[in-house]
JSON list of C-alpha atoms in Angstrom, two decimals:
[
{"chain": "Q", "resi": 434, "resn": "MET", "atom": "CA", "xyz": [0.24, 0.26, -0.13]},
{"chain": "Q", "resi": 435, "resn": "PRO", "atom": "CA", "xyz": [1.67, 3.37, -0.68]},
{"chain": "Q", "resi": 436, "resn": "ARG", "atom": "CA", "xyz": [2.09, 6.20, 1.51]},
{"chain": "Q", "resi": 437, "resn": "PRO", "atom": "CA", "xyz": [-0.69, 8.65, 1.46]},
{"chain": "Q", "resi": 438, "resn": "LYS", "atom": "CA", "xyz": [0.32, 11.89, -1.06]},
{"chain": "Q", "resi": 439, "resn": "ILE", "atom": "CA", "xyz": [1.50, 14.59, 1.03]},
{"chain": "Q", "resi": 440, "resn": "ALA", "atom": "CA", "xyz": [-0.36, 18.32, 0.27]},
{"chain": "Q", "resi": 441, "resn": "ARG", "atom": "CA", "xyz": [1.32, 20.40, -1.77]},
{"chain": "Q", "resi": 442, "resn": "ARG", "atom": "CA", "xyz": [1.22, 24.49, -2.15]},
{"chain": "Q", "resi": 443, "resn": "ILE", "atom": "CA", "xyz": [0.38, 25.00, -5.35]},
{"chain": "Q", "resi": 444, "resn": "SER", "atom": "CA", "xyz": [-0.09, 28.82, -6.17]},
{"chain": "Q", "resi": 445, "resn": "CYS", "atom": "CA", "xyz": [-0.38, 28.60, -9.85]},
{"chain": "Q", "resi": 446, "resn": "ARG", "atom": "CA", "xyz": [-2.57, 27.74, -12.19]},
{"chain": "Q", "resi": 447, "resn": "PRO", "atom": "CA", "xyz": [-1.79, 27.46, -16.36]},
{"chain": "Q", "resi": 448, "resn": "ALA", "atom": "CA", "xyz": [-2.73, 30.10, -18.50]},
{"chain": "Q", "resi": 449, "resn": "TYR", "atom": "CA", "xyz": [-3.94, 27.26, -20.63]},
{"chain": "Q", "resi": 450, "resn": "GLN", "atom": "CA", "xyz": [-5.28, 23.49, -20.92]},
{"chain": "Q", "resi": 451, "resn": "CYS", "atom": "CA", "xyz": [-2.63, 22.34, -23.21]},
{"chain": "Q", "resi": 452, "resn": "PHE", "atom": "CA", "xyz": [0.05, 22.96, -25.21]},
{"chain": "Q", "resi": 453, "resn": "LYS", "atom": "CA", "xyz": [1.09, 21.01, -28.47]},
{"chain": "Q", "resi": 454, "resn": "PRO", "atom": "CA", "xyz": [1.96, 21.12, -31.91]},
{"chain": "Q", "resi": 455, "resn": "ASN", "atom": "CA", "xyz": [0.59, 23.91, -34.68]},
{"chain": "Q", "resi": 456, "resn": "GLY", "atom": "CA", "xyz": [-1.19, 22.71, -37.43]},
{"chain": "Q", "resi": 457, "resn": "VAL", "atom": "CA", "xyz": [-2.07, 19.18, -35.94]},
{"chain": "Q", "resi": 458, "resn": "PRO", "atom": "CA", "xyz": [-5.38, 18.47, -34.39]},
{"chain": "Q", "resi": 459, "resn": "MET", "atom": "CA", "xyz": [-5.64, 17.05, -30.60]},
{"chain": "Q", "resi": 460, "resn": "SER", "atom": "CA", "xyz": [-7.34, 13.95, -31.48]},
{"chain": "Q", "resi": 461, "resn": "GLU", "atom": "CA", "xyz": [-4.39, 12.89, -33.63]},
{"chain": "Q", "resi": 462, "resn": "LEU", "atom": "CA", "xyz": [-1.85, 13.55, -30.53]},
{"chain": "Q", "resi": 463, "resn": "THR", "atom": "CA", "xyz": [-0.68, 11.12, -27.94]},
{"chain": "Q", "resi": 464, "resn": "ALA", "atom": "CA", "xyz": [-0.75, 13.72, -24.45]},
{"chain": "Q", "resi": 465, "resn": "ILE", "atom": "CA", "xyz": [1.40, 14.11, -21.49]},
{"chain": "Q", "resi": 466, "resn": "LEU", "atom": "CA", "xyz": [-0.08, 14.89, -18.34]},
{"chain": "Q", "resi": 467, "resn": "LEU", "atom": "CA", "xyz": [2.17, 17.77, -16.82]},
{"chain": "Q", "resi": 468, "resn": "ALA", "atom": "CA", "xyz": [0.32, 17.32, -13.16]},
{"chain": "Q", "resi": 469, "resn": "ALA", "atom": "CA", "xyz": [-0.05, 20.77, -11.28]},
{"chain": "Q", "resi": 470, "resn": "ASP", "atom": "CA", "xyz": [2.95, 19.93, -8.88]},
{"chain": "Q", "resi": 471, "resn": "GLU", "atom": "CA", "xyz": [4.92, 19.58, -11.39]},
{"chain": "Q", "resi": 472, "resn": "LEU", "atom": "CA", "xyz": [3.84, 22.83, -13.16]},
{"chain": "Q", "resi": 473, "resn": "GLU", "atom": "CA", "xyz": [4.74, 24.60, -10.06]},
{"chain": "Q", "resi": 474, "resn": "ALA", "atom": "CA", "xyz": [7.83, 22.92, -9.40]},
{"chain": "Q", "resi": 475, "resn": "LEU", "atom": "CA", "xyz": [9.17, 23.81, -13.16]},
{"chain": "Q", "resi": 476, "resn": "LYS", "atom": "CA", "xyz": [7.91, 27.61, -12.09]},
{"chain": "Q", "resi": 477, "resn": "LEU", "atom": "CA", "xyz": [9.52, 27.51, -8.42]},
{"chain": "Q", "resi": 478, "resn": "VAL", "atom": "CA", "xyz": [12.87, 26.22, -9.85]},
{"chain": "Q", "resi": 479, "resn": "ASP", "atom": "CA", "xyz": [13.20, 27.41, -13.27]},
{"chain": "Q", "resi": 480, "resn": "VAL", "atom": "CA", "xyz": [11.65, 30.74, -13.70]},
{"chain": "Q", "resi": 481, "resn": "ASN", "atom": "CA", "xyz": [11.75, 32.03, -10.11]},
{"chain": "Q", "resi": 482, "resn": "GLY", "atom": "CA", "xyz": [15.36, 30.86, -10.04]},
{"chain": "Q", "resi": 483, "resn": "LEU", "atom": "CA", "xyz": [14.97, 29.54, -6.46]},
{"chain": "Q", "resi": 484, "resn": "ASN", "atom": "CA", "xyz": [17.20, 26.86, -5.42]},
{"chain": "Q", "resi": 485, "resn": "GLN", "atom": "CA", "xyz": [16.06, 23.36, -4.47]},
{"chain": "Q", "resi": 486, "resn": "GLN", "atom": "CA", "xyz": [16.04, 23.69, -0.76]},
{"chain": "Q", "resi": 487, "resn": "ALA", "atom": "CA", "xyz": [13.81, 26.95, -0.73]},
{"chain": "Q", "resi": 488, "resn": "ALA", "atom": "CA", "xyz": [11.61, 25.42, -3.83]},
{"chain": "Q", "resi": 489, "resn": "ALA", "atom": "CA", "xyz": [10.69, 22.42, -1.76]},
{"chain": "Q", "resi": 490, "resn": "LEU", "atom": "CA", "xyz": [10.06, 24.63, 1.57]},
{"chain": "Q", "resi": 491, "resn": "ALA", "atom": "CA", "xyz": [7.30, 26.82, -0.94]},
{"chain": "Q", "resi": 492, "resn": "LEU", "atom": "CA", "xyz": [5.73, 23.68, -2.07]},
{"chain": "Q", "resi": 493, "resn": "GLY", "atom": "CA", "xyz": [5.71, 22.08, 1.23]},
{"chain": "Q", "resi": 494, "resn": "VAL", "atom": "CA", "xyz": [7.76, 18.98, 0.23]},
{"chain": "Q", "resi": 495, "resn": "SER", "atom": "CA", "xyz": [11.17, 17.56, 0.98]},
{"chain": "Q", "resi": 496, "resn": "ARG", "atom": "CA", "xyz": [14.15, 18.88, -0.68]},
{"chain": "Q", "resi": 497, "resn": "GLN", "atom": "CA", "xyz": [14.13, 14.44, -2.54]},
{"chain": "Q", "resi": 498, "resn": "THR", "atom": "CA", "xyz": [10.45, 14.81, -3.13]},
{"chain": "Q", "resi": 499, "resn": "LEU", "atom": "CA", "xyz": [11.09, 17.82, -5.24]},
{"chain": "Q", "resi": 500, "resn": "GLY", "atom": "CA", "xyz": [13.86, 17.11, -7.19]},
{"chain": "Q", "resi": 501, "resn": "ASN", "atom": "CA", "xyz": [12.03, 13.93, -7.78]},
{"chain": "Q", "resi": 502, "resn": "ILE", "atom": "CA", "xyz": [8.89, 15.93, -9.02]},
{"chain": "Q", "resi": 503, "resn": "VAL", "atom": "CA", "xyz": [11.47, 18.45, -11.53]},
{"chain": "Q", "resi": 504, "resn": "ALA", "atom": "CA", "xyz": [12.89, 15.81, -12.85]},
{"chain": "Q", "resi": 505, "resn": "SER", "atom": "CA", "xyz": [9.80, 14.37, -13.86]},
{"chain": "Q", "resi": 506, "resn": "ALA", "atom": "CA", "xyz": [8.07, 17.35, -14.70]},
{"chain": "Q", "resi": 507, "resn": "ARG", "atom": "CA", "xyz": [11.45, 17.90, -17.11]},
{"chain": "Q", "resi": 508, "resn": "HIS", "atom": "CA", "xyz": [11.13, 14.53, -18.62]},
{"chain": "Q", "resi": 509, "resn": "LYS", "atom": "CA", "xyz": [7.87, 14.84, -19.64]},
{"chain": "Q", "resi": 510, "resn": "VAL", "atom": "CA", "xyz": [8.24, 18.62, -21.29]},
{"chain": "Q", "resi": 511, "resn": "ALA", "atom": "CA", "xyz": [11.47, 17.14, -23.25]},
{"chain": "Q", "resi": 512, "resn": "LYS", "atom": "CA", "xyz": [9.63, 13.77, -24.32]},
{"chain": "Q", "resi": 513, "resn": "ALA", "atom": "CA", "xyz": [6.87, 16.28, -25.48]},
{"chain": "Q", "resi": 514, "resn": "LEU", "atom": "CA", "xyz": [8.81, 18.99, -27.10]},
{"chain": "Q", "resi": 515, "resn": "VAL", "atom": "CA", "xyz": [11.25, 16.14, -29.05]},
{"chain": "Q", "resi": 516, "resn": "GLY", "atom": "CA", "xyz": [8.17, 13.60, -30.06]},
{"chain": "Q", "resi": 517, "resn": "GLY", "atom": "CA", "xyz": [5.29, 16.29, -31.30]},
{"chain": "Q", "resi": 518, "resn": "MET", "atom": "CA", "xyz": [2.89, 15.29, -28.39]},
{"chain": "Q", "resi": 519, "resn": "ALA", "atom": "CA", "xyz": [0.13, 17.77, -26.62]},
{"chain": "Q", "resi": 520, "resn": "LEU", "atom": "CA", "xyz": [1.56, 18.71, -22.96]},
{"chain": "Q", "resi": 521, "resn": "GLU", "atom": "CA", "xyz": [-1.93, 19.11, -20.75]},
{"chain": "Q", "resi": 522, "resn": "LEU", "atom": "CA", "xyz": [-1.75, 21.05, -18.09]},
{"chain": "Q", "resi": 523, "resn": "ALA", "atom": "CA", "xyz": [-3.36, 19.61, -15.11]},
{"chain": "Q", "resi": 524, "resn": "SER", "atom": "CA", "xyz": [-5.43, 22.53, -12.69]},
{"chain": "Q", "resi": 525, "resn": "PRO", "atom": "CA", "xyz": [-4.73, 21.73, -8.81]},
{"chain": "Q", "resi": 526, "resn": "LEU", "atom": "CA", "xyz": [-7.65, 20.18, -8.42]},
{"chain": "Q", "resi": 527, "resn": "THR", "atom": "CA", "xyz": [-7.65, 17.63, -10.90]},
{"chain": "Q", "resi": 528, "resn": "SER", "atom": "CA", "xyz": [-4.08, 16.35, -10.59]},
{"chain": "Q", "resi": 529, "resn": "ASP", "atom": "CA", "xyz": [-3.29, 12.82, -11.12]},
{"chain": "Q", "resi": 530, "resn": "ARG", "atom": "CA", "xyz": [0.25, 12.06, -11.85]},
{"chain": "Q", "resi": 531, "resn": "GLU", "atom": "CA", "xyz": [-0.23, 8.49, -12.87]},
{"chain": "Q", "resi": 532, "resn": "LYS", "atom": "CA", "xyz": [-2.11, 9.42, -16.23]},
{"chain": "Q", "resi": 533, "resn": "GLU", "atom": "CA", "xyz": [0.85, 9.28, -18.72]}
]
């Protein structure tokens, strides 16, 4: 039985629901879900420039957990960009890290 997921402090909401290659209908694309905590971690570390310790504190998780979340988010973004896939952004209320 997995441990219960610790509640994260999510302060940003995505401006859009998805990003996809131009000119390709969404129905023809494979979609990758970027969870709300993954988007928040990317924002804190890559946009705001916080170190992992400060970002982990802001997100309400351990530094190791933040590192795992950032690594997962970067992998998904890179996979979507390189593979020409759609990137769906989950809202904080519907975040499900298992869908990919």
